[in-house]
Short mmCIF file of C-alpha atoms in Angstrom, two decimals:
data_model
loop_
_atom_site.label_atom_id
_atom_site.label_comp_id
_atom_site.label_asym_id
_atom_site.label_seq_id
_atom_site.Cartn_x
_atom_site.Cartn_y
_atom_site.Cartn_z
CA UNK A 1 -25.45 11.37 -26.14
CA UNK A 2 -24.69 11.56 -22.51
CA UNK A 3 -21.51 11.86 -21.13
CA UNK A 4 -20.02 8.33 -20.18
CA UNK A 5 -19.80 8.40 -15.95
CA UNK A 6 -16.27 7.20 -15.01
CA UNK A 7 -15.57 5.95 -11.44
CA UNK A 8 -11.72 6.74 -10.26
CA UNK A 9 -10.68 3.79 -8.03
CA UNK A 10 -7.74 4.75 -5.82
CA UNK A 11 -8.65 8.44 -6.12
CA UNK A 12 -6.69 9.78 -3.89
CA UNK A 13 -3.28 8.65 -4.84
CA UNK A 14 -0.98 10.36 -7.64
CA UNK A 15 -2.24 8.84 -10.11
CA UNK A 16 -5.61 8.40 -8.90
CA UNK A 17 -5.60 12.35 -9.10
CA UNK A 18 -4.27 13.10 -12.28
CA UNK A 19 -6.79 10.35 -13.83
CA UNK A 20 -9.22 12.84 -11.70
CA UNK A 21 -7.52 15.91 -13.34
CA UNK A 22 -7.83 14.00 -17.16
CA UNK A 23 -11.26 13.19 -17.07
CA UNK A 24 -12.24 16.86 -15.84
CA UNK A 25 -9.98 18.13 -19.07
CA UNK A 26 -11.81 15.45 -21.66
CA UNK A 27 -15.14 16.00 -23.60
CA UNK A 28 -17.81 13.32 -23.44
CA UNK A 29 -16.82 11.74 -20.30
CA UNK A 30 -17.35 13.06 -16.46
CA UNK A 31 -16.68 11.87 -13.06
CA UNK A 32 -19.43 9.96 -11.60
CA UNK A 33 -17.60 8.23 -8.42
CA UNK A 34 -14.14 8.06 -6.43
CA UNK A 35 -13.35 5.04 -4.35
CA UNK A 36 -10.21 4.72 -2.10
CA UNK A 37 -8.94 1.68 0.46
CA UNK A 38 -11.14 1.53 3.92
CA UNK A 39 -9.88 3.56 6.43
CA UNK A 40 -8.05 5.80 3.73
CA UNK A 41 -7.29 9.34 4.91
CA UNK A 42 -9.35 11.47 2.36
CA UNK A 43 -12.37 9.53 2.62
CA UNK A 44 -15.60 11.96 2.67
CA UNK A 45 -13.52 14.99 0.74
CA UNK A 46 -14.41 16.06 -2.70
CA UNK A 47 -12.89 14.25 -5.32
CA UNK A 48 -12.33 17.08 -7.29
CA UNK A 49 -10.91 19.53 -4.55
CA UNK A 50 -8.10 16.99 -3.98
CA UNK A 51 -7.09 17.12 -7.50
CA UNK A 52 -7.25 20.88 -7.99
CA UNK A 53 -10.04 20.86 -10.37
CA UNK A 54 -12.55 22.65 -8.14
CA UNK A 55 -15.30 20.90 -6.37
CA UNK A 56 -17.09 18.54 -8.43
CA UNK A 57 -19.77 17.29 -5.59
CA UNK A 58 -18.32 13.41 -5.59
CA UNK A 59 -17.24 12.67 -2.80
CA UNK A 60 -14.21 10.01 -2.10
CA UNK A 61 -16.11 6.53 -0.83
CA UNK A 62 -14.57 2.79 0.27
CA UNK A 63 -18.11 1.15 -0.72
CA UNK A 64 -17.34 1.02 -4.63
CA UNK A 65 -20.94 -0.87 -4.81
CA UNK A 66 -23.14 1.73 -5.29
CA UNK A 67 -20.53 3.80 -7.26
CA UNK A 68 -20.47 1.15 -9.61
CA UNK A 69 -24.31 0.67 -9.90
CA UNK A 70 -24.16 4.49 -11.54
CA UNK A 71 -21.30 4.03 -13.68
CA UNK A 72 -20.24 3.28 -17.46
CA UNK A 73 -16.16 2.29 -16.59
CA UNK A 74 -13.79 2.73 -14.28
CA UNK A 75 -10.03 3.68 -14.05
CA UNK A 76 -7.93 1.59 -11.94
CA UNK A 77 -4.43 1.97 -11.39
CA UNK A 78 -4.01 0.25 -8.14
CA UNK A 79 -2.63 -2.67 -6.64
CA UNK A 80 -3.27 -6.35 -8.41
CA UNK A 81 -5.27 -7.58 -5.40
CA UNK A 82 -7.89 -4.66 -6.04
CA UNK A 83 -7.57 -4.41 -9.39
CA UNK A 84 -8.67 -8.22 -9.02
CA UNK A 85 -11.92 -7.24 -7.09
CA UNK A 86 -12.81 -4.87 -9.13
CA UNK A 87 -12.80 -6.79 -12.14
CA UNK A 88 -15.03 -9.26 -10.72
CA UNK A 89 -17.21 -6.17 -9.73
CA UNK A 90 -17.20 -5.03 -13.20
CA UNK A 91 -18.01 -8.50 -14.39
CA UNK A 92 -21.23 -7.99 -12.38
CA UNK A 93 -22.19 -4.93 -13.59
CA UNK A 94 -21.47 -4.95 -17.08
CA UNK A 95 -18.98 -2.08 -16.86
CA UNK A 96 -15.99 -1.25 -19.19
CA UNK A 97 -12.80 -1.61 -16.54
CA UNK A 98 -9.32 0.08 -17.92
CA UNK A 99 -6.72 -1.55 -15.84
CA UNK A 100 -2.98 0.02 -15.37
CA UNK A 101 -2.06 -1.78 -12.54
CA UNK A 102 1.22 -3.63 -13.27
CA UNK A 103 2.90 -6.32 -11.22
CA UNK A 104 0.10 -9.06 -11.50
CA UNK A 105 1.22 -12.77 -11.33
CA UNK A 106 -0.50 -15.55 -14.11
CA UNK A 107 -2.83 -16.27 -11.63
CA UNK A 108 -3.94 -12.84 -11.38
CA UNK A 109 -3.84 -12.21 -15.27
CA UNK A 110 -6.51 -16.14 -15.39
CA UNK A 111 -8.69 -14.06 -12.98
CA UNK A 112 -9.08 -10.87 -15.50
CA UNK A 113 -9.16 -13.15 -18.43
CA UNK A 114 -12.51 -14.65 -16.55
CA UNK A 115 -13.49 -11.63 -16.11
CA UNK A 116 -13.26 -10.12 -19.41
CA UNK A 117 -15.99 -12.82 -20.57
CA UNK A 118 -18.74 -10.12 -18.86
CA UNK A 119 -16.74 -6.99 -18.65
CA UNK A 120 -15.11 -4.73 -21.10
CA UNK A 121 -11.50 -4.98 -20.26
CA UNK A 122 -8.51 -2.76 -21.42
CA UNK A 123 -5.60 -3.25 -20.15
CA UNK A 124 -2.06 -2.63 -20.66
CA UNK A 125 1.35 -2.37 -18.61
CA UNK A 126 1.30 1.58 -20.42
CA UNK A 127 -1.38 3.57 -21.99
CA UNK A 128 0.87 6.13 -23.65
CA UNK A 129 0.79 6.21 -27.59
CA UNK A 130 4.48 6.46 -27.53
CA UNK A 131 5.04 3.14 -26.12
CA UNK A 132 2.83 0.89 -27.51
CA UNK A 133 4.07 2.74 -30.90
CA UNK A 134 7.54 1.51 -29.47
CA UNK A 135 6.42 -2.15 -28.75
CA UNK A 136 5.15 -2.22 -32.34
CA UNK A 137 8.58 -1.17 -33.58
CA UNK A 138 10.59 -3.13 -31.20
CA UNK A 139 8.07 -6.47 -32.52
CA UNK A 140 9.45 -5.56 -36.21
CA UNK A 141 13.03 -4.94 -34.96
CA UNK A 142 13.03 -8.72 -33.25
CA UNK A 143 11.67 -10.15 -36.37
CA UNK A 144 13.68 -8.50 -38.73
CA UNK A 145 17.14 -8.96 -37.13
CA UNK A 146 19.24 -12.12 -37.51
CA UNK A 147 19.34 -14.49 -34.41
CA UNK A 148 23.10 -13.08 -33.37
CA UNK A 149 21.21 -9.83 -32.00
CA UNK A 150 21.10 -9.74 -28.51
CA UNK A 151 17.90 -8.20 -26.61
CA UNK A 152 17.82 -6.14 -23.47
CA UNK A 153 15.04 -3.93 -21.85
CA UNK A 154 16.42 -1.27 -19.94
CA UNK A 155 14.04 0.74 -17.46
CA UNK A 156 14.56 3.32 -15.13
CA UNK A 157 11.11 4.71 -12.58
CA UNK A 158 11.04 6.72 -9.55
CA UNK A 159 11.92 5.32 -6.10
CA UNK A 160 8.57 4.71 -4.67
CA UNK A 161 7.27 1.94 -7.49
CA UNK A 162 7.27 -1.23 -5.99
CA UNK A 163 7.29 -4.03 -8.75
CA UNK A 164 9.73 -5.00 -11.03
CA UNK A 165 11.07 -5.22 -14.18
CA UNK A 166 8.15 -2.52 -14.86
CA UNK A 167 4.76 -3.50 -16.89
CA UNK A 168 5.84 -1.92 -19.51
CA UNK A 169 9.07 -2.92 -19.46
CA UNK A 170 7.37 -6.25 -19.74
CA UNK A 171 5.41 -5.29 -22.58
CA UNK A 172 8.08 -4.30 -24.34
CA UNK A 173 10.10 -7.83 -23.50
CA UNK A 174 6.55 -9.35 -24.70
CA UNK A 175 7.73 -7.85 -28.08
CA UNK A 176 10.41 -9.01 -28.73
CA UNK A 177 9.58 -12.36 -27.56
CA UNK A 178 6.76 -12.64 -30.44
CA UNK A 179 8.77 -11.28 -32.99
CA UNK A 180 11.30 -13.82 -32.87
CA UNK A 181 8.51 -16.35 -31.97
CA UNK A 182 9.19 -17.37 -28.69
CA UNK A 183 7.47 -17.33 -25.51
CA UNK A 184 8.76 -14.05 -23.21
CA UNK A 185 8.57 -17.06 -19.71
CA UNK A 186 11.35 -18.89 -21.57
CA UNK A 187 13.59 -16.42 -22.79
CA UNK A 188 13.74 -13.86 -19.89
CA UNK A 189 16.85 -13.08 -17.57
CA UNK A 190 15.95 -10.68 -15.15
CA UNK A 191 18.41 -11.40 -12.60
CA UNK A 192 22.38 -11.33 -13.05
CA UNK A 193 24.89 -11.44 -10.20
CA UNK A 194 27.72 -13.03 -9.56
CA UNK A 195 29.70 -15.58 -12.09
CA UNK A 196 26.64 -15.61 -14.13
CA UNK A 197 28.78 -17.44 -17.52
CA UNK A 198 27.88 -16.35 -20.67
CA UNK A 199 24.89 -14.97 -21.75
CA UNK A 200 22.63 -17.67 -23.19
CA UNK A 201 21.61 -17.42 -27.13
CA UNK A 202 18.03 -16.10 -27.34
CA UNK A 203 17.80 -14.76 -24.28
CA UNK A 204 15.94 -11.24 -23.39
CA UNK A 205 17.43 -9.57 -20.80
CA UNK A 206 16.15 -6.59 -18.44
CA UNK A 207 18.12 -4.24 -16.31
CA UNK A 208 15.93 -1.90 -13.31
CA UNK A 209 16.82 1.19 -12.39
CA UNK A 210 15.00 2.89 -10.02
CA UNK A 211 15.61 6.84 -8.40
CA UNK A 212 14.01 10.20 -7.95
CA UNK A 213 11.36 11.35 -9.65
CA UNK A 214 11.58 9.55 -12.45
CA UNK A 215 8.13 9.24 -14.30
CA UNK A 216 9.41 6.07 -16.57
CA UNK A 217 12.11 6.01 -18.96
CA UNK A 218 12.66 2.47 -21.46
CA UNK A 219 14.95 1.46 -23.79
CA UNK A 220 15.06 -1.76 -25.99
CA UNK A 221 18.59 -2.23 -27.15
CA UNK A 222 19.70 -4.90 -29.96
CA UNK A 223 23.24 -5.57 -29.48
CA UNK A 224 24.60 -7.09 -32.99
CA UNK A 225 28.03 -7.83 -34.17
CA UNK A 226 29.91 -4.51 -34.69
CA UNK A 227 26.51 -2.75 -34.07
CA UNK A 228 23.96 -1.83 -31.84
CA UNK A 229 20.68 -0.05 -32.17
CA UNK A 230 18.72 1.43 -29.22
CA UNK A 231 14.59 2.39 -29.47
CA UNK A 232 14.04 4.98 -26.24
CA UNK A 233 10.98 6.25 -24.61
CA UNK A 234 10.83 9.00 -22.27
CA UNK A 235 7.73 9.89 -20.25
CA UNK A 236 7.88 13.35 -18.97
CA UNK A 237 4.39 13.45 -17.19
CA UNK A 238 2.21 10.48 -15.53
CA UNK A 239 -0.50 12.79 -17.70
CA UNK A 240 -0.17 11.18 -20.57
CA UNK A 241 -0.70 7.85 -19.24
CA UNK A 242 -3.94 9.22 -17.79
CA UNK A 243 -5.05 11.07 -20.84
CA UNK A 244 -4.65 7.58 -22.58
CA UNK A 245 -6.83 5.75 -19.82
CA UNK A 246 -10.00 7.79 -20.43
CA UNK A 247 -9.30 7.31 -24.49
CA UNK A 248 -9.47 3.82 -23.60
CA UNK A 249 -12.65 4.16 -21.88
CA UNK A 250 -14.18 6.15 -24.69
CA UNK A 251 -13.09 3.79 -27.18
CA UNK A 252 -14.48 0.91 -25.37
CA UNK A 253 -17.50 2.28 -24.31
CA UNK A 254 -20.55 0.05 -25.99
CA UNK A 255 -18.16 -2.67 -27.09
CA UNK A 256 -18.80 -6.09 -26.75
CA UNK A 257 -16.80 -7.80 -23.78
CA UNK A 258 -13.27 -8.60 -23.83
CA UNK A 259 -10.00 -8.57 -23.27
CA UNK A 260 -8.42 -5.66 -24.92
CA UNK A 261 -5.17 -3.55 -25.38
CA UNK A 262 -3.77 -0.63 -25.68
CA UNK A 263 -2.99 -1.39 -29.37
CA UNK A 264 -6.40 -1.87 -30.15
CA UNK A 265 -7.57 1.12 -28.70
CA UNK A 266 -4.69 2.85 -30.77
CA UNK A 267 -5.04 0.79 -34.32
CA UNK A 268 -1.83 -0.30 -33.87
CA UNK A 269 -3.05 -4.12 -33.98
CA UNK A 270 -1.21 -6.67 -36.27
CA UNK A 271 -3.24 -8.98 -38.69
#
């Protein structure tokens, strides 16, 4: 079987490099395509040159069209308004998309949802095994612990991300919302200054931290009377969420379209 052609969107960013990097290191996939933003300084260089893999002769494009038309996926860890775009683009084509791009509003999550009726979709706020093994711990936690528990996400990233609380920090507050069988819009408290009164029963509360070089550190913390118990993930290296992108792809590859997660790609889905 031939290797399944993967199109890096945002190529030239951090990540967009180390997804370069992870699909150079991976069997059964290669790099068919790079697209970056118009006017995007490292347009016309070598993909693979930029990532310190060696020249792979793909060159770094803004017309994802005809990148696309030669494609089986593509990895996108961008901004929601692209991400958007290309998900209608992959609609089109037939293609399986594996979104990491974080920060999208309802409206935005409606338009991949449409989307996901023609396209393969994966998508999660982290594609690390560690954390969705987390959220699937944290799920149990919420529905195994009385009512008195108290829930708060705790996340700490570097200073250059730009949304907040983090996807995954949502994912994790997703979580705990459907283990105790509420929805995570009603119970969340992401915003506490000044004489805020006491903290409302059943609420799920998140706390951002942001400094450094900080790849992405969460902790869900259930606060109980006379105890407390803390689940932590550390990432060490935006590697392994880049490794876990082109597993995605793999695992989609040939699958009927859809919306899919991170926990499906893993096993780690509930009946």
């Amino acid at each position: 079987m031939a290797d399944m052609a993967l199109v890096v969107v945002g190529a030239a960013g951090r990540m967009g490099r180390t997804l370069i990097r992870a699909i150079a290191e991976t069997d059964g996939v290669r790099l068919s395509g790079a697209v970056e933003r118009e006017g995007a300084a490292d347009l016309g260089k070598d993909a693979g040159e930029l990532a310190g893999v060696g020249n792979l002769g793909v060159t770094i494009s803004d017309d994802p069209l005809p990148v696309f038309a030669k494609a089986d996926g593509l990895l996108d860890f961008t901004t929601p308004a692209a991400s958007i775009t290309y998900a209608g683009y992959a609609a089109q084509a037939r293609l399986v998309h594996v979104i990491g791009t974080t920060g999208m509003s309802a409206e935005d999550e409606e338009a991949v949802k449409a989307a996901a009726r023609h396209a393969t979709i994966v998508k999660s706020g982290n594609m690390s095994l560690g954390v969705n093994l987390l959220a699937v711990l944290v799920e149990q936690a919420a529905r195994a612990l009385p009512a008195d528990f108290d829930v708060e996400v705790l996340e700490m990233h570097h200073r250059h991300k730009v949304d907040a609380p983090s996807g995954t920090a949502l994912l994790l507050g997703k979580a705990a919302a459907d283990g105790r069988g509420v929805g995570l819009e009603n119970a969340s408290v992401r915003v506490r200054d000044g004489h805020t009164g006491p903290r409302p029963d059943g609420a799920i509360g998140f706390a951002t931290l942001r400094g450094g070089s900080v790849v992405g550190d969460h902790s869900v913390i259930f606060a109980g009377p006379g105890e407390r118990l803390t689940i932590t993930h550390n990432a060490e290296d935006r590697s392994l969420f880049a490794s876990g992108a082109v597993r995605a792809a793999l695992w989609a590859h040939g699958r009927k379209p859809g919306l899919y997660s991170m926990r499906d790609v893993l096993g780690l889905t509930q009946n």
